[in-house]
Short mmCIF file of C-alpha atoms in Angstrom, two decimals:
data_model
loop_
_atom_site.label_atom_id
_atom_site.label_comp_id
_atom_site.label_asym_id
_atom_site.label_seq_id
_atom_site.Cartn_x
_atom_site.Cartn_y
_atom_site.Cartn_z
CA UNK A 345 23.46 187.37 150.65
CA UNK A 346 25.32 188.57 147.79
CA UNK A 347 24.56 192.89 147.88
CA UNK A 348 24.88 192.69 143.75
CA UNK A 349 22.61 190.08 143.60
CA UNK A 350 19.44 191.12 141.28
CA UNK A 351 17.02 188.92 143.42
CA UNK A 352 15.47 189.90 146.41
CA UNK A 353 16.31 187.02 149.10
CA UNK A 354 14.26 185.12 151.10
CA UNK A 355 13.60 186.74 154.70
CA UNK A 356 12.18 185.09 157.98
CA UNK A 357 8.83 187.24 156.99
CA UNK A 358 8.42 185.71 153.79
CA UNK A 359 8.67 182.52 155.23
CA UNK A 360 6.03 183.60 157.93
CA UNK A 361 3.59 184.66 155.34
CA UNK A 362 3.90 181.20 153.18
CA UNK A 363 1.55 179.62 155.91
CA UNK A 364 -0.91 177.22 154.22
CA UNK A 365 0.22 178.25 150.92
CA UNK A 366 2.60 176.33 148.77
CA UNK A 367 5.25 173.60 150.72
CA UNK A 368 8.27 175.08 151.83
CA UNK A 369 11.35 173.30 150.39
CA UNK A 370 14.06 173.51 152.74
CA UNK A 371 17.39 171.52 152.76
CA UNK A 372 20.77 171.48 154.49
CA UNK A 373 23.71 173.50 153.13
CA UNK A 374 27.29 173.28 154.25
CA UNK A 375 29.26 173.82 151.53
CA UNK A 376 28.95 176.72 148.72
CA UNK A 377 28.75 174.46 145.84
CA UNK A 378 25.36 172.91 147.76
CA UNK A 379 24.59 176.19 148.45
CA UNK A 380 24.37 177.12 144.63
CA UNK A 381 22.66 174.09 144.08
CA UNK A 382 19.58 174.21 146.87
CA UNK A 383 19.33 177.83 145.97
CA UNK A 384 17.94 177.06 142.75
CA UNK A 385 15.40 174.87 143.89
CA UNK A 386 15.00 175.44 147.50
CA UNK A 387 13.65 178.44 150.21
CA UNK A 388 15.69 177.79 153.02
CA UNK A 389 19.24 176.39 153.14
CA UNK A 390 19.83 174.84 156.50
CA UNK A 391 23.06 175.07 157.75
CA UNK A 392 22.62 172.03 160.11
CA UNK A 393 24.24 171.02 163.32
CA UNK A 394 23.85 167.74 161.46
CA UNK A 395 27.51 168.71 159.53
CA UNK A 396 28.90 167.35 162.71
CA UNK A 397 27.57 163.60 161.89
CA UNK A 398 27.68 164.07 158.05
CA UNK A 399 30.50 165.71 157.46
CA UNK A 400 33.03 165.98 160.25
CA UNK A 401 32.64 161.58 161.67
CA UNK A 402 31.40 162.70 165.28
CA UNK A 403 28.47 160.31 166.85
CA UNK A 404 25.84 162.97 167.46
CA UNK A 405 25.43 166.96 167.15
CA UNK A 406 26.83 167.03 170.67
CA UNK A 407 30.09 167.60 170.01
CA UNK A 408 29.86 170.92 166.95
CA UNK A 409 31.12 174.07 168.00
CA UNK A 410 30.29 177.81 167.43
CA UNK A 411 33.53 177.80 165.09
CA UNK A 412 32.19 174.93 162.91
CA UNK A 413 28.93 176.66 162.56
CA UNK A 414 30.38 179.32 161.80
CA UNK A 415 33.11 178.28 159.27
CA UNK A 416 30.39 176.51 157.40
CA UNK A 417 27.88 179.28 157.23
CA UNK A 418 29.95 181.36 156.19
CA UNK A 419 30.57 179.13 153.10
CA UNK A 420 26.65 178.38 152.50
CA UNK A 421 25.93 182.07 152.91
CA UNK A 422 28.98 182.57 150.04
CA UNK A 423 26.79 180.22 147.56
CA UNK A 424 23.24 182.00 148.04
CA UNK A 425 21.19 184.63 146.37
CA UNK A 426 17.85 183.95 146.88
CA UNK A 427 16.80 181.34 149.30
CA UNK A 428 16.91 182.14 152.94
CA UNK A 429 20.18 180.81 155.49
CA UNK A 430 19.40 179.79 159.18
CA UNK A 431 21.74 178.40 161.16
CA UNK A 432 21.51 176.11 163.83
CA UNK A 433 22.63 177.20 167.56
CA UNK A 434 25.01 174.19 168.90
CA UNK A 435 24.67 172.45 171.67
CA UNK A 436 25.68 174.45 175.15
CA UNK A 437 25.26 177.99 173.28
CA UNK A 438 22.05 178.96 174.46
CA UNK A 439 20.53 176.44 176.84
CA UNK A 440 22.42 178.20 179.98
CA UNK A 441 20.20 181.83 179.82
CA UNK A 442 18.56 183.84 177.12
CA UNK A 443 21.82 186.58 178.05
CA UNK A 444 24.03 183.50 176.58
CA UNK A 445 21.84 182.86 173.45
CA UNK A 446 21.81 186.31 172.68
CA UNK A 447 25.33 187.15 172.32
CA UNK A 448 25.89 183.25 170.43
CA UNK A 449 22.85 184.05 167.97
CA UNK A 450 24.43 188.14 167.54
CA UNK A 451 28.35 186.26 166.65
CA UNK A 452 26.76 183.51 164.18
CA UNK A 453 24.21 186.56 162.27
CA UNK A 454 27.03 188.98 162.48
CA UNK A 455 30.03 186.48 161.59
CA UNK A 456 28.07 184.90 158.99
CA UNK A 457 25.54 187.26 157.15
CA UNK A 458 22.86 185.00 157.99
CA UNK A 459 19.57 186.27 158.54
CA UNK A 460 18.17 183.61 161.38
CA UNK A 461 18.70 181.17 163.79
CA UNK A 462 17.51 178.03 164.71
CA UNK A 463 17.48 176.42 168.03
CA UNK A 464 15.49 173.26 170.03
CA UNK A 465 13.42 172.94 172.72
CA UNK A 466 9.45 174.38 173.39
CA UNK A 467 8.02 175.21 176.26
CA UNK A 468 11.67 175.70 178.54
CA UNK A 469 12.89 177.31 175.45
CA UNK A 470 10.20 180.21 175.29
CA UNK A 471 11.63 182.90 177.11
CA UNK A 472 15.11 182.75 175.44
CA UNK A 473 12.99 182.42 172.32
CA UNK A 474 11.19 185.73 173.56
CA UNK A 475 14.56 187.37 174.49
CA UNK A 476 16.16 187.08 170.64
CA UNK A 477 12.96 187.86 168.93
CA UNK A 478 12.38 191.07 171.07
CA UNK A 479 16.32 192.15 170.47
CA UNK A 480 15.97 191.80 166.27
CA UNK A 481 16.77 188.00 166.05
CA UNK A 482 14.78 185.83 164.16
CA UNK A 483 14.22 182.29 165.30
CA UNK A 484 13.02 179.43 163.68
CA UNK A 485 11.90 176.75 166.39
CA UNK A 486 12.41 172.78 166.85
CA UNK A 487 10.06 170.53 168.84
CA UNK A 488 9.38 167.44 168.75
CA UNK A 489 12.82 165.02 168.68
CA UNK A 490 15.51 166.98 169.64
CA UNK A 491 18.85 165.66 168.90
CA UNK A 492 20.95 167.90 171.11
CA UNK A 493 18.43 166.09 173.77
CA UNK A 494 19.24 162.67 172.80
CA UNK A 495 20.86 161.78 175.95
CA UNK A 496 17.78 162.82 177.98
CA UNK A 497 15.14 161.31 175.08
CA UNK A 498 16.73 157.81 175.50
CA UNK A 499 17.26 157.92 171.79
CA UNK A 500 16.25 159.20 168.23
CA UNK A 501 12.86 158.03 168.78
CA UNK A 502 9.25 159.66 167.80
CA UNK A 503 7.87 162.04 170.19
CA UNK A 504 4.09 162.88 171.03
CA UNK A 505 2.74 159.27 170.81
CA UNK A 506 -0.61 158.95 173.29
CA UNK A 507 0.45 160.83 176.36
CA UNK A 508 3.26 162.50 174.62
CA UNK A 509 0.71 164.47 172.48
CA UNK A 510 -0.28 167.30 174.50
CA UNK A 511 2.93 168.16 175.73
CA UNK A 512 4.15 168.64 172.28
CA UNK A 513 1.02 170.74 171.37
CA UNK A 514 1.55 172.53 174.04
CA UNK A 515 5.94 172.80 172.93
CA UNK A 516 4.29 174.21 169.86
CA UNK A 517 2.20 177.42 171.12
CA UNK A 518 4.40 178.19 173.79
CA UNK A 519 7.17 178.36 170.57
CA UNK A 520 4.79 180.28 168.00
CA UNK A 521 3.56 182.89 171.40
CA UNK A 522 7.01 183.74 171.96
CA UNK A 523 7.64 184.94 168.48
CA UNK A 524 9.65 182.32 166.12
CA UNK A 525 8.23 182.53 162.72
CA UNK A 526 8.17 178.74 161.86
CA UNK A 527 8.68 175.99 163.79
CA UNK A 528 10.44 172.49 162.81
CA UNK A 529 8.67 169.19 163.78
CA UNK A 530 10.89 166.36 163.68
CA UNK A 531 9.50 162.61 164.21
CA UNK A 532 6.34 163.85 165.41
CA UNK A 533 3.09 161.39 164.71
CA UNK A 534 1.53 162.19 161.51
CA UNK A 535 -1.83 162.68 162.90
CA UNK A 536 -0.21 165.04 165.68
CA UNK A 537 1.89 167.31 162.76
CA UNK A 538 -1.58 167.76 161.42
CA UNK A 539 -3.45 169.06 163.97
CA UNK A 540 -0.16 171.38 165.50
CA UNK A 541 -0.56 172.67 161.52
CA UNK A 542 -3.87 173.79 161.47
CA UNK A 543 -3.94 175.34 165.02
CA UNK A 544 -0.27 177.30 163.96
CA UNK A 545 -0.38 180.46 162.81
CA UNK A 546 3.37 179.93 161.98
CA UNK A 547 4.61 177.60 159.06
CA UNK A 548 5.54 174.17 160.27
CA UNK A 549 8.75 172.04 158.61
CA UNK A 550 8.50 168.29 158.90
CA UNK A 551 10.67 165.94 158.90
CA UNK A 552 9.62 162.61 159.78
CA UNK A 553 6.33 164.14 160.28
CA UNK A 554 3.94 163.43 157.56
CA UNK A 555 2.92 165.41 154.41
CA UNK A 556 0.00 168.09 156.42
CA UNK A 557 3.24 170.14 157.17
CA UNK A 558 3.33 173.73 155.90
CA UNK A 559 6.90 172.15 154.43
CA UNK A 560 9.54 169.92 154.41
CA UNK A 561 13.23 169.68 155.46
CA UNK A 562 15.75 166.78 155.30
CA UNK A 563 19.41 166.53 155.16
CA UNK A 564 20.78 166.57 151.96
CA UNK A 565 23.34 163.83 152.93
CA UNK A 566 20.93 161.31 153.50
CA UNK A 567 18.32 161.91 150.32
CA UNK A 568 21.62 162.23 148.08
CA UNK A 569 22.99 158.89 149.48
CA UNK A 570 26.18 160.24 150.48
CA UNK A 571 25.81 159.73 154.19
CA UNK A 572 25.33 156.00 154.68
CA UNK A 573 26.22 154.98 158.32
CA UNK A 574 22.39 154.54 159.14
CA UNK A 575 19.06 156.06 157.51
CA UNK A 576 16.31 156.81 158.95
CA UNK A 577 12.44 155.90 157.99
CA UNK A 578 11.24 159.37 157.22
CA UNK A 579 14.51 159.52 154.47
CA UNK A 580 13.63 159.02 150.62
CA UNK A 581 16.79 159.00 148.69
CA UNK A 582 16.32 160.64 145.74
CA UNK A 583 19.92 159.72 144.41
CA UNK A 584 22.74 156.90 145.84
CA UNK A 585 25.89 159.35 145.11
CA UNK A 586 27.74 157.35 147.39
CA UNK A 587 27.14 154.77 145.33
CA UNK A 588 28.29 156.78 142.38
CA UNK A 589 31.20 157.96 144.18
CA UNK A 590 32.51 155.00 145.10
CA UNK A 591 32.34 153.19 142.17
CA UNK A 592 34.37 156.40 140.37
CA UNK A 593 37.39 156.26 143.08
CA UNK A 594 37.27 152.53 142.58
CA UNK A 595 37.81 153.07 139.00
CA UNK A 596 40.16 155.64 139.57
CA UNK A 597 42.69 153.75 141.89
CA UNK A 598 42.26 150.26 139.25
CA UNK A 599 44.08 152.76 136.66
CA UNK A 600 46.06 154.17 138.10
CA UNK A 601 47.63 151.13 139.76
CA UNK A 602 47.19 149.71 136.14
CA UNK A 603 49.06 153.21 134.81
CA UNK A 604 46.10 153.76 132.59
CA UNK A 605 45.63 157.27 133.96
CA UNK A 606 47.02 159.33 133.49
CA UNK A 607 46.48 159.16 129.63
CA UNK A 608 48.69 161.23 127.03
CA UNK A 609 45.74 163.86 126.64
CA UNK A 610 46.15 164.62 130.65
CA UNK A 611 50.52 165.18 129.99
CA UNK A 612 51.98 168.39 129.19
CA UNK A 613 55.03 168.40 126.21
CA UNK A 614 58.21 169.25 127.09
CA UNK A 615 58.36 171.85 124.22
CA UNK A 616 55.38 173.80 122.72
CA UNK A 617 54.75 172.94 119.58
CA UNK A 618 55.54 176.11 116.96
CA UNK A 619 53.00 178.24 115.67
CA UNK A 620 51.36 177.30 112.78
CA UNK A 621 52.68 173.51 112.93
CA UNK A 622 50.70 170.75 111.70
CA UNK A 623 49.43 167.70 113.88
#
């Protein structure tokens, strides 16, 4: 965060302490112009793994890199003064041995001024989980559907239906015991969110997992409308800028092909008019 900032920013113990007070509002970030703008309005700016689908065409979060996270937090971090950056650890930084997710979560803090991390998994994930918190890491959990898992879930599919259940309740102590200070519940059953709410001590972040959260996230691609290749139930679009945007480029390429644009108050004269000359 910006050192000559005048407002204090958002911190992972803040966030702790907003348990079963007012929602958390949390977004994704990768750019600093929606940096500026979710740090008006927002607690947490996200930099999601999701930038790989949104922004960069790839078919999954499998495929983003340390450098992309990086790059891109760096550029959310830029755009913030208030509301509170974590990152998300990509796939095959941290899953090999806490020793690995340590020195990954140290390089995207350090290289990005970012005050947390976030990573997936629960109950396999604990001790690594353990390891950062105990070295000065902050870590902000995901259970539930796991999209760096997608290949093993057989999908992006819900998670904790009838036998499911206990196992994620169970995802979501080992998580909080270890030391993250919130945890992230994506497509978990709404009746399930609930109950892993009230027996938290930790704030949980839904998304896809029904309004008893302690708040919400979703990527601000999909509830902007700009990222249309498929949307997901627990996605309200609050704007269709791809719409927007497409009609504007459309209308942009018909004048120019029609030399409309550009028009005489977009030109530059050959010769500055003189001083003091009228019209």
């Amino acid at each position: 965060m910006s050192a000559s900032s005048p407002l204090r920013p958002v911190l992972p113990a803040d966030i702790q302490s907003r348990k079963g007070g007012t929602p958390l509002v949390v977004l994704t970030a990768y750019t600093t112009p929606m940096a500026r703008i979710v740090d008006r309005h927002c607690d947490v700016a996200l930099v999601g793994d999701s930038l790989g689908m949104v922004l960069h065409g790839l078919p999954s979060t499998i495929g983003v890199t340390m450098d992309m996270m990086i790059l891109h937090g760096r550029a959310v971090v830029r755009g913030l003064t208030k509301a509170m950056a974590v990152i998300d650890m990509p796939f095959g930084s941290y899953e090999e041995s806490p020793q690995q997710a340590f020195r990954n979560a140290a390089r995207l803090i350090a290289e990005t001024g970012a005050p947390a991390v976030k990573l997936e998994g629960g109950q396999h994930m604990a001790e690594t989980i353990a390891f950062l918190t105990s070295r000065g890491v902050p870590v902000m959990a995901h259970i539930g559907l796991t999209p760096q898992a997608v290949n093993t879930l057989g999908g992006y599919k819900v998670v904790g239906r009838d036998a499911e259940a206990e196992k994620v309740m169970a995802d979501a102590v080992a998580v909080q015991e270890a030391g993250a200070f919130s945890v992230v519940l994506e497509k978990v059953p709404e009746g399930l969110a609930s109950r892993i709410t009230q027996r938290l001590t930790i704030p949980t972040i839904g998304i896809g997992a029904g309004v008893r959260c302690d708040g919400q996230v979703l990527v601000v691609d999909d509830m902007l409308g700009m990222f249309t290749d498929f949307r997901p139930k627990f996605v309200k679009r609050f704007a269709n800028f791809g719409e927007t945007a497409d009609e504007a480029v459309a209308a942009y390429a018909a004048e120019v092909r029609d030399r409309a644009f550009p028009g005489p108050e977009h030109a530059f004269a050959d010769v500055l008019p003189a001083k003091g000359a009228q019209g």
